Coordinates of C-alpha atoms in Angstrom, one line a residue:
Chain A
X21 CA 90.7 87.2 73.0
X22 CA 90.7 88.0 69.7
X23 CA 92.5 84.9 67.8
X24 CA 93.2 84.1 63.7
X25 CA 93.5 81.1 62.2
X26 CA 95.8 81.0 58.4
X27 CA 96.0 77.2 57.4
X28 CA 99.1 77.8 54.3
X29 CA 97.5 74.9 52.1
X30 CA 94.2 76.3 52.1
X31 CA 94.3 80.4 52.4
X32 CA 97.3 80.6 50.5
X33 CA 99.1 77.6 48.4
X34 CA 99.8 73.7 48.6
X35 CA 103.0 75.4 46.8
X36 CA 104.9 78.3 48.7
X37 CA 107.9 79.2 47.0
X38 CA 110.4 82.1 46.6
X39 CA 111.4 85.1 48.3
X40 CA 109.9 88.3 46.6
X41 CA 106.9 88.9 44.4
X42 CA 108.9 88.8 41.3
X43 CA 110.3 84.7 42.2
X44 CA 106.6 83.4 41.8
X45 CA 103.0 83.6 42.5
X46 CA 103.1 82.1 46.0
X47 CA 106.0 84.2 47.9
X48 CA 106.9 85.0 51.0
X49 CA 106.3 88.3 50.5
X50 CA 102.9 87.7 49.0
X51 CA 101.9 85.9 51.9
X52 CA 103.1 88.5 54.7
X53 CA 101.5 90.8 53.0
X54 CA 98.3 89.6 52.0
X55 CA 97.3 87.4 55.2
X56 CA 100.6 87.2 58.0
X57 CA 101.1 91.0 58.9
X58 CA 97.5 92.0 59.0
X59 CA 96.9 88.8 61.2
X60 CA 99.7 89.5 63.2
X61 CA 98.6 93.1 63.6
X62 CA 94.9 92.8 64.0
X63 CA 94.8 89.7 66.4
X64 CA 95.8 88.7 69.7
X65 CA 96.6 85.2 68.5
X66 CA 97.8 83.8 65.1
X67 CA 97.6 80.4 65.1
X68 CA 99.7 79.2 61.5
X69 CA 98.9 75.4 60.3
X70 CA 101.6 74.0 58.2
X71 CA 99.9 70.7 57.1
X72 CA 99.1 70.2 53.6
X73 CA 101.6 72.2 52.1
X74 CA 104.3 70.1 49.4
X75 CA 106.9 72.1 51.4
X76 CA 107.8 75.1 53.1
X77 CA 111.2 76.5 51.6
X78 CA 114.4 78.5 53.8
X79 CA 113.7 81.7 51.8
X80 CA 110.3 81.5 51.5
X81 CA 110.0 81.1 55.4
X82 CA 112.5 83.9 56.3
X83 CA 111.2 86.5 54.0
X84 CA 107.2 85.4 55.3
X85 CA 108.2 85.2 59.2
X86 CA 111.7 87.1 59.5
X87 CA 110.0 89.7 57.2
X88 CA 107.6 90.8 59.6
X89 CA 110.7 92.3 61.9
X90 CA 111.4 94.7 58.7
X91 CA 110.1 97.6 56.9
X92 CA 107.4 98.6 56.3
X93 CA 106.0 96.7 59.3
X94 CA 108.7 96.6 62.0
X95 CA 107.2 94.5 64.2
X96 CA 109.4 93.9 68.0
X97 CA 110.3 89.9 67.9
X98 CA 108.7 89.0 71.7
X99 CA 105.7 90.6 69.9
X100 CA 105.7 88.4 66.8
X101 CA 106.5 85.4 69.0
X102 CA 103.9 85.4 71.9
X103 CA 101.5 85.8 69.4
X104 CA 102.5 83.2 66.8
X105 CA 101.6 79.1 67.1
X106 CA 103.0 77.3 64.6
X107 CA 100.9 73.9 64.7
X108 CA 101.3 71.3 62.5
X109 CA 100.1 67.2 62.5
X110 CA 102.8 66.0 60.1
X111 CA 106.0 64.8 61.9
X112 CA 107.9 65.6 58.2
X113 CA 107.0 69.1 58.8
X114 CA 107.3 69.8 62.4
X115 CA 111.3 71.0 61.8
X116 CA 109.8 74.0 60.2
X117 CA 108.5 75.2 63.7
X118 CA 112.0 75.7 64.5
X119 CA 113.6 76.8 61.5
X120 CA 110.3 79.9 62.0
X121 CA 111.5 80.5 65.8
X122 CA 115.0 81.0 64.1
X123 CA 114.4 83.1 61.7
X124 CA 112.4 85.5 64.1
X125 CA 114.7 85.8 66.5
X126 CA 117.3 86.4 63.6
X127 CA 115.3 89.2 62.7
X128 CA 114.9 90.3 65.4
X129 CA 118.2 90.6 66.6
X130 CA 119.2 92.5 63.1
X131 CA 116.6 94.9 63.1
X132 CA 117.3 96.0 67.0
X133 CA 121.1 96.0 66.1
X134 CA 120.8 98.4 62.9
Chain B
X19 CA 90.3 32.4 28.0
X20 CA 87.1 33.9 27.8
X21 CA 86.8 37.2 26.3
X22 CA 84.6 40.2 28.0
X23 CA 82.9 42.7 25.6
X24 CA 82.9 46.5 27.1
X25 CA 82.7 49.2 24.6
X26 CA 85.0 48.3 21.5
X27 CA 87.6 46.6 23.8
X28 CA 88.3 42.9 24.0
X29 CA 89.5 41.6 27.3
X30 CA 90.8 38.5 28.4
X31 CA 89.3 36.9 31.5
X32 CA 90.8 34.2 33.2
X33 CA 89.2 30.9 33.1
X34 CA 88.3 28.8 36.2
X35 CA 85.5 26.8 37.9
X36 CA 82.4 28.7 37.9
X37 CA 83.6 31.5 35.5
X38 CA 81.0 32.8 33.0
X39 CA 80.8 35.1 30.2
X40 CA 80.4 38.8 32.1
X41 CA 79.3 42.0 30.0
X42 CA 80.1 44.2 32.2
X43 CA 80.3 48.5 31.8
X44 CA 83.4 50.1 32.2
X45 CA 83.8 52.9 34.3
X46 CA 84.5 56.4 32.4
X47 CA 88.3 56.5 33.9
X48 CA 89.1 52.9 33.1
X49 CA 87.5 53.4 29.4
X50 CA 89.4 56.2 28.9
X51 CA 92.6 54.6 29.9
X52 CA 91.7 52.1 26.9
X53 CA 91.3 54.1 25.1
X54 CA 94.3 56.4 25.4
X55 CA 96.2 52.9 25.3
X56 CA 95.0 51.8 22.2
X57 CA 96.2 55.1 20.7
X58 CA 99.7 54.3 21.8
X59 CA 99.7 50.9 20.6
X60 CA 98.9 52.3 17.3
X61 CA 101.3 55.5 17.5
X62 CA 103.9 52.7 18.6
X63 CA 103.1 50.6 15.8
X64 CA 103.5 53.5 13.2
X65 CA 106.7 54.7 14.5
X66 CA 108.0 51.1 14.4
X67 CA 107.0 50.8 10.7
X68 CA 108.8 54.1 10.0
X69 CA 111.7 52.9 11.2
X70 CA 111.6 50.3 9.6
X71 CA 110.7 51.4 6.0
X72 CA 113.4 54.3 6.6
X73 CA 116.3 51.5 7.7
X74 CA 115.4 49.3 4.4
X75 CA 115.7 52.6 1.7
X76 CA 118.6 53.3 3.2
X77 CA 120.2 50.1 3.3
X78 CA 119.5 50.2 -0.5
X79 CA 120.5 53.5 -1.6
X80 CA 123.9 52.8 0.3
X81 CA 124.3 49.6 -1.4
X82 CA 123.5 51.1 -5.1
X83 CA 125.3 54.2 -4.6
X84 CA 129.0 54.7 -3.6
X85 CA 128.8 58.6 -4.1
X86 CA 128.6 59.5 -0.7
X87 CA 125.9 58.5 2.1
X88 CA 122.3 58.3 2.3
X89 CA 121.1 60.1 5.6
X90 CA 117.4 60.1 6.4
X91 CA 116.2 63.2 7.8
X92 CA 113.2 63.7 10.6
X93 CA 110.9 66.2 10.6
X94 CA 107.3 66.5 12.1
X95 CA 106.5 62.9 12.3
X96 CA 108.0 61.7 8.7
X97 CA 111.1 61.4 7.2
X98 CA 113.0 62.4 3.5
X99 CA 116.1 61.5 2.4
X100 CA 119.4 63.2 1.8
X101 CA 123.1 62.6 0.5
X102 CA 125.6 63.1 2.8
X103 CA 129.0 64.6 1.8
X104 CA 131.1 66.4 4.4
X105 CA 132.0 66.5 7.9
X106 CA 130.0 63.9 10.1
X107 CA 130.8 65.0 13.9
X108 CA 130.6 62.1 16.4
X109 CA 129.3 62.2 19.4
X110 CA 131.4 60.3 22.6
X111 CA 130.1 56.6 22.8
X112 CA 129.4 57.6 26.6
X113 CA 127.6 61.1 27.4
X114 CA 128.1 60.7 30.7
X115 CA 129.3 64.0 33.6
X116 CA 130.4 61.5 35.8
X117 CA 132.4 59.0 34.2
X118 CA 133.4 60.6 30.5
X119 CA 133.1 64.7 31.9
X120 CA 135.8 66.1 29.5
X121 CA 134.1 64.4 26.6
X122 CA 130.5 64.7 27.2
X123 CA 130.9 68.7 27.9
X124 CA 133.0 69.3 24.8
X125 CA 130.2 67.7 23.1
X126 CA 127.6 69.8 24.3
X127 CA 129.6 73.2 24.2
X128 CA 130.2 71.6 20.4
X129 CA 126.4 71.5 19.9
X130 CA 125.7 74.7 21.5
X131 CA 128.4 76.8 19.4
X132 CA 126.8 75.5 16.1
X133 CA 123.2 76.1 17.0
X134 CA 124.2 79.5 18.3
X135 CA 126.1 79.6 14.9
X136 CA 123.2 78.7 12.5
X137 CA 121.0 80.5 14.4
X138 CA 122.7 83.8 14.0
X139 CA 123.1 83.2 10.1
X140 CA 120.6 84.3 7.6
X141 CA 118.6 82.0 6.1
X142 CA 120.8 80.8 3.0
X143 CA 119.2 82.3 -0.6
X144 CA 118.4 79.6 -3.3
X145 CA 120.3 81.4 -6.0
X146 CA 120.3 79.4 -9.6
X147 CA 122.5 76.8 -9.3
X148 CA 121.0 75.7 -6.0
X149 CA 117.3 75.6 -7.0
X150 CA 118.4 73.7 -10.2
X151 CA 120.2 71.1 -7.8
X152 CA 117.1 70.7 -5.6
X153 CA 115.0 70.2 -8.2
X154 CA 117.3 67.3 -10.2
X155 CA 118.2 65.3 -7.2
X156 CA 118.3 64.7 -3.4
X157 CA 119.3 67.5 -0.7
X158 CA 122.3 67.4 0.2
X159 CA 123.9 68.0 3.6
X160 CA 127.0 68.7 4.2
X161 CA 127.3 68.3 8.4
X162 CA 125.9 67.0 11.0
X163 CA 126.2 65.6 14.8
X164 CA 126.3 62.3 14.6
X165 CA 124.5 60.7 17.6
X166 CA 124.2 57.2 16.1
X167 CA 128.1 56.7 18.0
X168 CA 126.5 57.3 21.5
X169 CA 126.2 54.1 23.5
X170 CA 125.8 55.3 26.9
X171 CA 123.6 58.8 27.9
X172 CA 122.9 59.9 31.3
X173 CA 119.2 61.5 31.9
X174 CA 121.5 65.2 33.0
X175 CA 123.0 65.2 29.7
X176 CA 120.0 64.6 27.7
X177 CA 119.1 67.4 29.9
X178 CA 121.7 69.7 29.0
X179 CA 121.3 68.7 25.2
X180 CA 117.8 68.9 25.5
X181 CA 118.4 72.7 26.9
X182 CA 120.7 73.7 24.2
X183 CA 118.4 72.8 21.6
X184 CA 115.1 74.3 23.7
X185 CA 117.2 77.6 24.0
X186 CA 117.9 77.5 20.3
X187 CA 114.1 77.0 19.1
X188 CA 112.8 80.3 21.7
X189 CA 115.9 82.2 20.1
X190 CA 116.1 81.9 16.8
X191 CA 113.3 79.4 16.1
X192 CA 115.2 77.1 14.0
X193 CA 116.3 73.7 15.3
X194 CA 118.1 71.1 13.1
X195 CA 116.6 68.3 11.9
X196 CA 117.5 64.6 13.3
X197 CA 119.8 62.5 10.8
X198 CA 119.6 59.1 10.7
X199 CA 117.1 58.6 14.0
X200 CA 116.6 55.1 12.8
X201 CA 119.8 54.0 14.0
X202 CA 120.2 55.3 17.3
X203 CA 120.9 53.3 20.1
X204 CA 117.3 52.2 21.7
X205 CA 118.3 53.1 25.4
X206 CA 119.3 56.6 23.9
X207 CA 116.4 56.7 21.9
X208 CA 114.1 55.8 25.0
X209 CA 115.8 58.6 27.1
X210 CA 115.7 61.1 24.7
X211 CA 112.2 60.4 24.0
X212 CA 111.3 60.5 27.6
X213 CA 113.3 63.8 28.7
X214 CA 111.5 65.4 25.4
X215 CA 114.0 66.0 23.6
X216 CA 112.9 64.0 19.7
X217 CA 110.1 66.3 19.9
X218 CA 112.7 69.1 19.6
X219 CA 113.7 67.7 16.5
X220 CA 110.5 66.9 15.4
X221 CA 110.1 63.6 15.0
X222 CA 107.1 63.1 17.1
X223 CA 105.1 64.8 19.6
X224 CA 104.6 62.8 22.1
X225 CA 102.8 64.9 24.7
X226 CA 102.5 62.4 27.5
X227 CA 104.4 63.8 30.8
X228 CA 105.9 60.9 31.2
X229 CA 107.5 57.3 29.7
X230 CA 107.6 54.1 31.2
X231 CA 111.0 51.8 29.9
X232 CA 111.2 48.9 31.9
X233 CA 111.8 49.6 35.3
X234 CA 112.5 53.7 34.8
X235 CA 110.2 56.5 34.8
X236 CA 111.8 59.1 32.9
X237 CA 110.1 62.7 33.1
X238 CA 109.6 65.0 30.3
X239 CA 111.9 68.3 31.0
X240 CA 110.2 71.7 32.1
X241 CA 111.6 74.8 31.7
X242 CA 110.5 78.6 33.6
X243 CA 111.6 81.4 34.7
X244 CA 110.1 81.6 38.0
X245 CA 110.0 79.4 41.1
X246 CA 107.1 77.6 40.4
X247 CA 105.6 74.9 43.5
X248 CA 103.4 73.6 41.6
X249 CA 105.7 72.2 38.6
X250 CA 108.2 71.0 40.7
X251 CA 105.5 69.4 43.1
X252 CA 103.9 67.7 39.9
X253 CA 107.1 66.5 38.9
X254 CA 107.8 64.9 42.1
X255 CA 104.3 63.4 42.6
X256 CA 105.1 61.9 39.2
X257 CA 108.0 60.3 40.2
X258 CA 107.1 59.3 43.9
X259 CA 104.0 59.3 45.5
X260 CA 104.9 60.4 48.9
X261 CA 105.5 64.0 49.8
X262 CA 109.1 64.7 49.8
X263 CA 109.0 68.2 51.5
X264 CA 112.9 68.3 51.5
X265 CA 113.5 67.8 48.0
X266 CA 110.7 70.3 47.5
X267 CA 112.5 72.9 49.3
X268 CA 116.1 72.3 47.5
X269 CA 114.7 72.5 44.6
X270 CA 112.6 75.6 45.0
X271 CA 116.0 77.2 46.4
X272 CA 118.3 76.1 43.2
X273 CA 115.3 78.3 41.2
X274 CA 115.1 80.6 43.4
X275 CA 118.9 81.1 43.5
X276 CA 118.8 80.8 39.7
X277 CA 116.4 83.8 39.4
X278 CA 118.4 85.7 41.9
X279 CA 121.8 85.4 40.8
X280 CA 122.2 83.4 37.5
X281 CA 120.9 85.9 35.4
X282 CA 121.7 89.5 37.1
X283 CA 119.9 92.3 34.9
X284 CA 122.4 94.6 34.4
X285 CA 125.3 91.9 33.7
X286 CA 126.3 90.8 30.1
X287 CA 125.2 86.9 29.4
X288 CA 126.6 84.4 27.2
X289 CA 125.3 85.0 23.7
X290 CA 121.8 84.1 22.8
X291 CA 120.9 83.2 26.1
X292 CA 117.7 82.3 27.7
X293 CA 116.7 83.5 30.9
X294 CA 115.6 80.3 32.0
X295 CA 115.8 77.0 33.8
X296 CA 115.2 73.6 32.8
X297 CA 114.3 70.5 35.2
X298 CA 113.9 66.7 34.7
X299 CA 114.0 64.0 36.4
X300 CA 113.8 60.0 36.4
X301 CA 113.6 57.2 38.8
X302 CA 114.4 53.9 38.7
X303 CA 111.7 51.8 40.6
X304 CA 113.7 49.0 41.4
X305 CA 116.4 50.3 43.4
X306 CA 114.5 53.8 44.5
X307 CA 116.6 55.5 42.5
X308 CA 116.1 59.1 41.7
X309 CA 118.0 61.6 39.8
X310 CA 116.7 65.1 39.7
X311 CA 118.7 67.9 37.5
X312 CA 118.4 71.4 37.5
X313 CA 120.1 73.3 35.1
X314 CA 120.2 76.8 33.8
X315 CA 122.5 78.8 31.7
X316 CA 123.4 81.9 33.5
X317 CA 126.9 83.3 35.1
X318 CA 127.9 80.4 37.4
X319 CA 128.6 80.4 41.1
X320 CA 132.5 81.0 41.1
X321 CA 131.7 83.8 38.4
X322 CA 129.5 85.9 40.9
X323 CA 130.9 85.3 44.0
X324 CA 132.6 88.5 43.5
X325 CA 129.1 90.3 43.7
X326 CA 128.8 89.5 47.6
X327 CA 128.8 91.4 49.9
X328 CA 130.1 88.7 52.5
X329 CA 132.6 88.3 49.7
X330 CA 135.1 89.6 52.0
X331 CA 134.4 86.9 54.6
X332 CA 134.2 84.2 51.5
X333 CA 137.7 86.0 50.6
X334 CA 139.9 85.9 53.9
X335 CA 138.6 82.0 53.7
X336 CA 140.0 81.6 50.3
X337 CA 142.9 83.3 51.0
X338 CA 143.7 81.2 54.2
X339 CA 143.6 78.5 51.9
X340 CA 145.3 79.4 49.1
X341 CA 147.5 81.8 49.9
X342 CA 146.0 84.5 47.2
X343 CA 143.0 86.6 47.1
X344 CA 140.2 85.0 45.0
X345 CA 139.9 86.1 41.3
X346 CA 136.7 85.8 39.4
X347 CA 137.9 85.7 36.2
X348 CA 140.5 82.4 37.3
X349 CA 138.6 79.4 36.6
X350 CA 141.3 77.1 38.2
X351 CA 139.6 76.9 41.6
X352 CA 136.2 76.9 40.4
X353 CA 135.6 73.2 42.7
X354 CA 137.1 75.0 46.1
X355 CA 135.1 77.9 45.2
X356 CA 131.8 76.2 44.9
X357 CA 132.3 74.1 48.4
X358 CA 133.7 77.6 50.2
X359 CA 130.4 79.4 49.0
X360 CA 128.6 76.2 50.3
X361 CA 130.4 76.7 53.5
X362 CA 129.7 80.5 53.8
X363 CA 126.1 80.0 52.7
X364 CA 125.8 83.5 52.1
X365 CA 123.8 84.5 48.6
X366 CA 125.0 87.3 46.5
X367 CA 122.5 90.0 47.4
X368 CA 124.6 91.7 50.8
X369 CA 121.9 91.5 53.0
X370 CA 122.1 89.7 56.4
X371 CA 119.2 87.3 56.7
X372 CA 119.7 86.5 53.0
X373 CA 121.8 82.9 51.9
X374 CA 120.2 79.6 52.3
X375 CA 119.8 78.5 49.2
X376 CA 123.0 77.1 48.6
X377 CA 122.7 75.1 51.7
X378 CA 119.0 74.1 51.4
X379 CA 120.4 71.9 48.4
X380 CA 122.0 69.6 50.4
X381 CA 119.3 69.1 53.0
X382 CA 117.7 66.0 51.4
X383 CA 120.7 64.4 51.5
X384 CA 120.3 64.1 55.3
X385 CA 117.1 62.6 55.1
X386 CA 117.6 59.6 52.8
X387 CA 118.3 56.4 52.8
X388 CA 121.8 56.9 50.7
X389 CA 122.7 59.2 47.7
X390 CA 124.8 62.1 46.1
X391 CA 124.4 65.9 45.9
X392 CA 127.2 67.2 42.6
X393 CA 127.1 70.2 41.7
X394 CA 128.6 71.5 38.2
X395 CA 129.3 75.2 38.3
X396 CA 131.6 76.7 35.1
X397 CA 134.8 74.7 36.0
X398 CA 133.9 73.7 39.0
X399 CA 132.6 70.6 40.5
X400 CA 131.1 69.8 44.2
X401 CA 130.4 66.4 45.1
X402 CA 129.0 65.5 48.1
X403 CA 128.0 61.4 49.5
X404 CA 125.7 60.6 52.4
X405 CA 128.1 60.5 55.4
X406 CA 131.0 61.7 53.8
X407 CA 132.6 65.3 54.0
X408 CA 132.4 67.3 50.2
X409 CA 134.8 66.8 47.7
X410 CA 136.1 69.0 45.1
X411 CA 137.4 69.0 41.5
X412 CA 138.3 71.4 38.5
X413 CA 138.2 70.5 35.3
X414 CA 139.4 72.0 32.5
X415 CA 136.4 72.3 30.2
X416 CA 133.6 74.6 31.9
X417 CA 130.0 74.1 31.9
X418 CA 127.8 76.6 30.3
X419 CA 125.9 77.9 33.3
X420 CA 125.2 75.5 37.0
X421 CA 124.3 71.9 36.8
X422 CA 122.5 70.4 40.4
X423 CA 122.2 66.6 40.5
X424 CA 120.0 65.0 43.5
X425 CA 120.9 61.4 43.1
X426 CA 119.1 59.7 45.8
X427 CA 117.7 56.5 47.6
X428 CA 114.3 57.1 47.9
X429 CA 111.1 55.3 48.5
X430 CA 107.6 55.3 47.4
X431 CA 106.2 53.9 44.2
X432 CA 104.8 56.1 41.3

């Protein structure tokens, strides 16, 4: 099984923040695109450590994880799910897990609706 | 007392059975805190004989002279003297959003309209009679804010002020000069020191992130124009040494939302304005206490709510509740409209998964100990207090862009 490992704080930024490129230099959108969707799309697990990060904000999450279900990569959300492991050591950060879960399924329902 | 000898610095050691005389080497860090202390000692000294020359010559030209006052005048770390004749304009004895709002915003919008003013004004021409003026006697000024009346500032409003004047210095690169700095209040002095703003006005530059008064930490502002983690991280690491992921996140989401919506691209702004945010914060150690502000200058939340596209869900609300369909430009339900698009949580950009910023601000409400979450948006005002339901208020002066105020029990020690 072919399986990825993206630890935020280390591959990408102690400080995620914003929604598009444009907000800052450690978006959501920057991180799809430069390490989630090509995870996502090249392995059979992602495994996605949270630990280390200052904080993980609502837009920042959505457009990262609930972005995936969109354009240009249209991804199915039982895809995206049974792939993703959200794994974190910090009991401060372990809401997050579910605040991810929601925004997929969100997505999900959106993009199969429209 | 015995004294130990490390590298140009005397300390004392305390004295007790079987203590000796220790030469010891300092480690690089501790020397360099030494050293950086002794320079603050000194910079503290200076300033403190500054003051007090300045307070003595003006004590004496006022009591030779009954044409008029004697002003002294900052600028980059020294001062002058000038005669005043004219208009002084008082500032409120309390700058305060909370307990003196009416006040303390007509103040600021005063402060705003004249730097926006002088800015816009060509530099004045010496003609004849002026350069012969200068070169007999003193300058002369003719009006000034007079912040000498201020007994009571909060660290937001020293934010706003601080913002008026920052906006002011990128715009038209003038700033005016601080009159009579020598007899401020101290506690003003110390916050407006702290936040940054005296070296606005140049009367020092302090540099230091920080300053320590007694039991508060009060943080130098930052101002950006993007939604930066790591600024907002270092100011809360400053402040607190524990993570606070919450506060991290609300914070990031007022910028964010600030980016988004406060300053649309293709919609007019108020003159001379800034594209920009500005952020500061202070704790009290004692208590826990911290007070985080956000600010920015852009087109309020009642004044883009029209812009949604769930406006039409944000609109049968207001209209259930009111009885008449919202109006942007009607500032007289600015409060109601602030805690309806807090209810709604929908942002202004129409699309679905879009709209938890305005939510996210509240979050770290939940998770401490005991605090308040206000909100100042043009007229309105959105208050919200651990374990109690939001409460709203218009007032009749507006604020010149959104306000966010985390006033919170926290722990952890800086």
């Amino acid at each position: 099984m072919n399986a990825r490992m993206i630890k935020i704080a280390d591959d990408f930024s102690r400080h995620p923040g914003g929604r598009f490129r444009k907000d800052g230099p450690h978006s959501g959108e920057a991180f799809r695109e430069s390490l989630l969707a090509p995870a996502i799309a090249s392995s059979d697990e992602v495994v996605v450590i949270l630990d280390g990060v200052a904080g993980l904000p609502p837009s920042f999450l959505e457009e990262a994880f609930g972005g995936l279900m969109r354009p240009p990569h249209c991804f199915t959300a039982s895809r995206v799910a049974g792939r993703l492991k959200i794994k974190t050591d910090n009991p401060r950060l372990r809401r997050y897990s579910d605040l991810i879960d929601g925004y997929i399924k969100a997505a999900g329902k959106a993009s199969a609706a429209s | 007392m015995f004294l130990v000898w490390h590298c140009n610095v005397y300390r004392p050691m305390k004295a007790g059975w079987g203590s000796r005389f220790v030469m010891k080497k300092q480690r690089p860090e501790k020397l360099a805190f030494f050293l950086k202390r002794a320079k603050w000692q000194e910079l503290r000294r200076k300033r403190f004989r500054l003051l007090r020359r300045a307070k003595r010559i003006a004590k004496i030209l006022n009591g030779a002279d009954d044409k008029g006052e004697w002003v002294t005048l900052y600028n980059n770390g020294n001062f002058e003297f000038a005669r005043f004749e004219g208009n002084r304009k008082a500032a409120p004895a309390k700058l305060n959003l909370f307990t003196n709002y009416e006040e303390s915003i007509g103040f600021i919008r005063m402060v705003r309209e004249g730097l926006t003013a002088a800015g816009s004004r060509s530099p004045a021409q010496p003609n004849r009679k002026r350069r012969r003026a200068s070169a007999k006697g003193p300058k002369v000024i003719r009006s000034y804010w007079d912040f000498t009346t201020i007994e009571e500032m909060s660290p937001n409003v020293a934010l706003m002020l601080a913002a008026e004047y920052d906006r002011a210095r990128r715009v038209g690169g003038w700033i005016p000069k601080a009159v009579s700095y020598e007899r401020w209040k101290p506690n003003v002095r110390s916050l407006l020191n702290g936040i940054g703003f005296l070296e606005l006005v140049g009367i020092h530059d302090r540099g230091d992130p920080y300053l320590d008064v007694g039991n508060s930490r009060i943080l130098r502002f930052r101002s950006g124009d993007e939604a930066n983690g790591e600024r907002v991280d270092e100011l809360l690491q400053t402040l607190t040494s524990i993570d606070h992921p919450e506060l991290y996140d609300a914070i990031i989401e007022a910028l964010t939302n600030t980016l988004h919506h406060a300053y649309p691209p293709k919609e007019r702004l108020l003159p001379d304005a800034v594209r920009s945010w500005w952020l500061s914060g202070m704790l009290d150690r004692k208590s826990g206490r911290l007070i985080i502000s956000a600010y920015d200058q852009g087109l309020t939340i009642p004044g883009t709510l029209h812009t949604w596209s769930k406006y039409r869900r944000f609109s049968r609300a207001f209209k259930r509740l009111f009885r008449v369909d919202p109006d942007p430009a009607d500032t007289s339900r600015d409060g109601a409209a602030i805690a309806l698009a807090m209810s709604v949580g929908k942002t202004s950009t129409g699309r679905e998964y879009r709209g938890r910023g305005l939510p996210a601000i509240e979050e770290p409400l939940e998770l401490s100990s005991d605090g308040q979450i206000v909100i100042y948006s043009r007229c309105g005002e959105y208050r919200r207090r651990k374990g109690q339901r939001g409460r709203v208020e218009t007032h009749a002066t507006p604020v010149n862009g959104t306000l966010v105020i985390w006033d919170l029990i926290v722990g952890g020690q800086p």
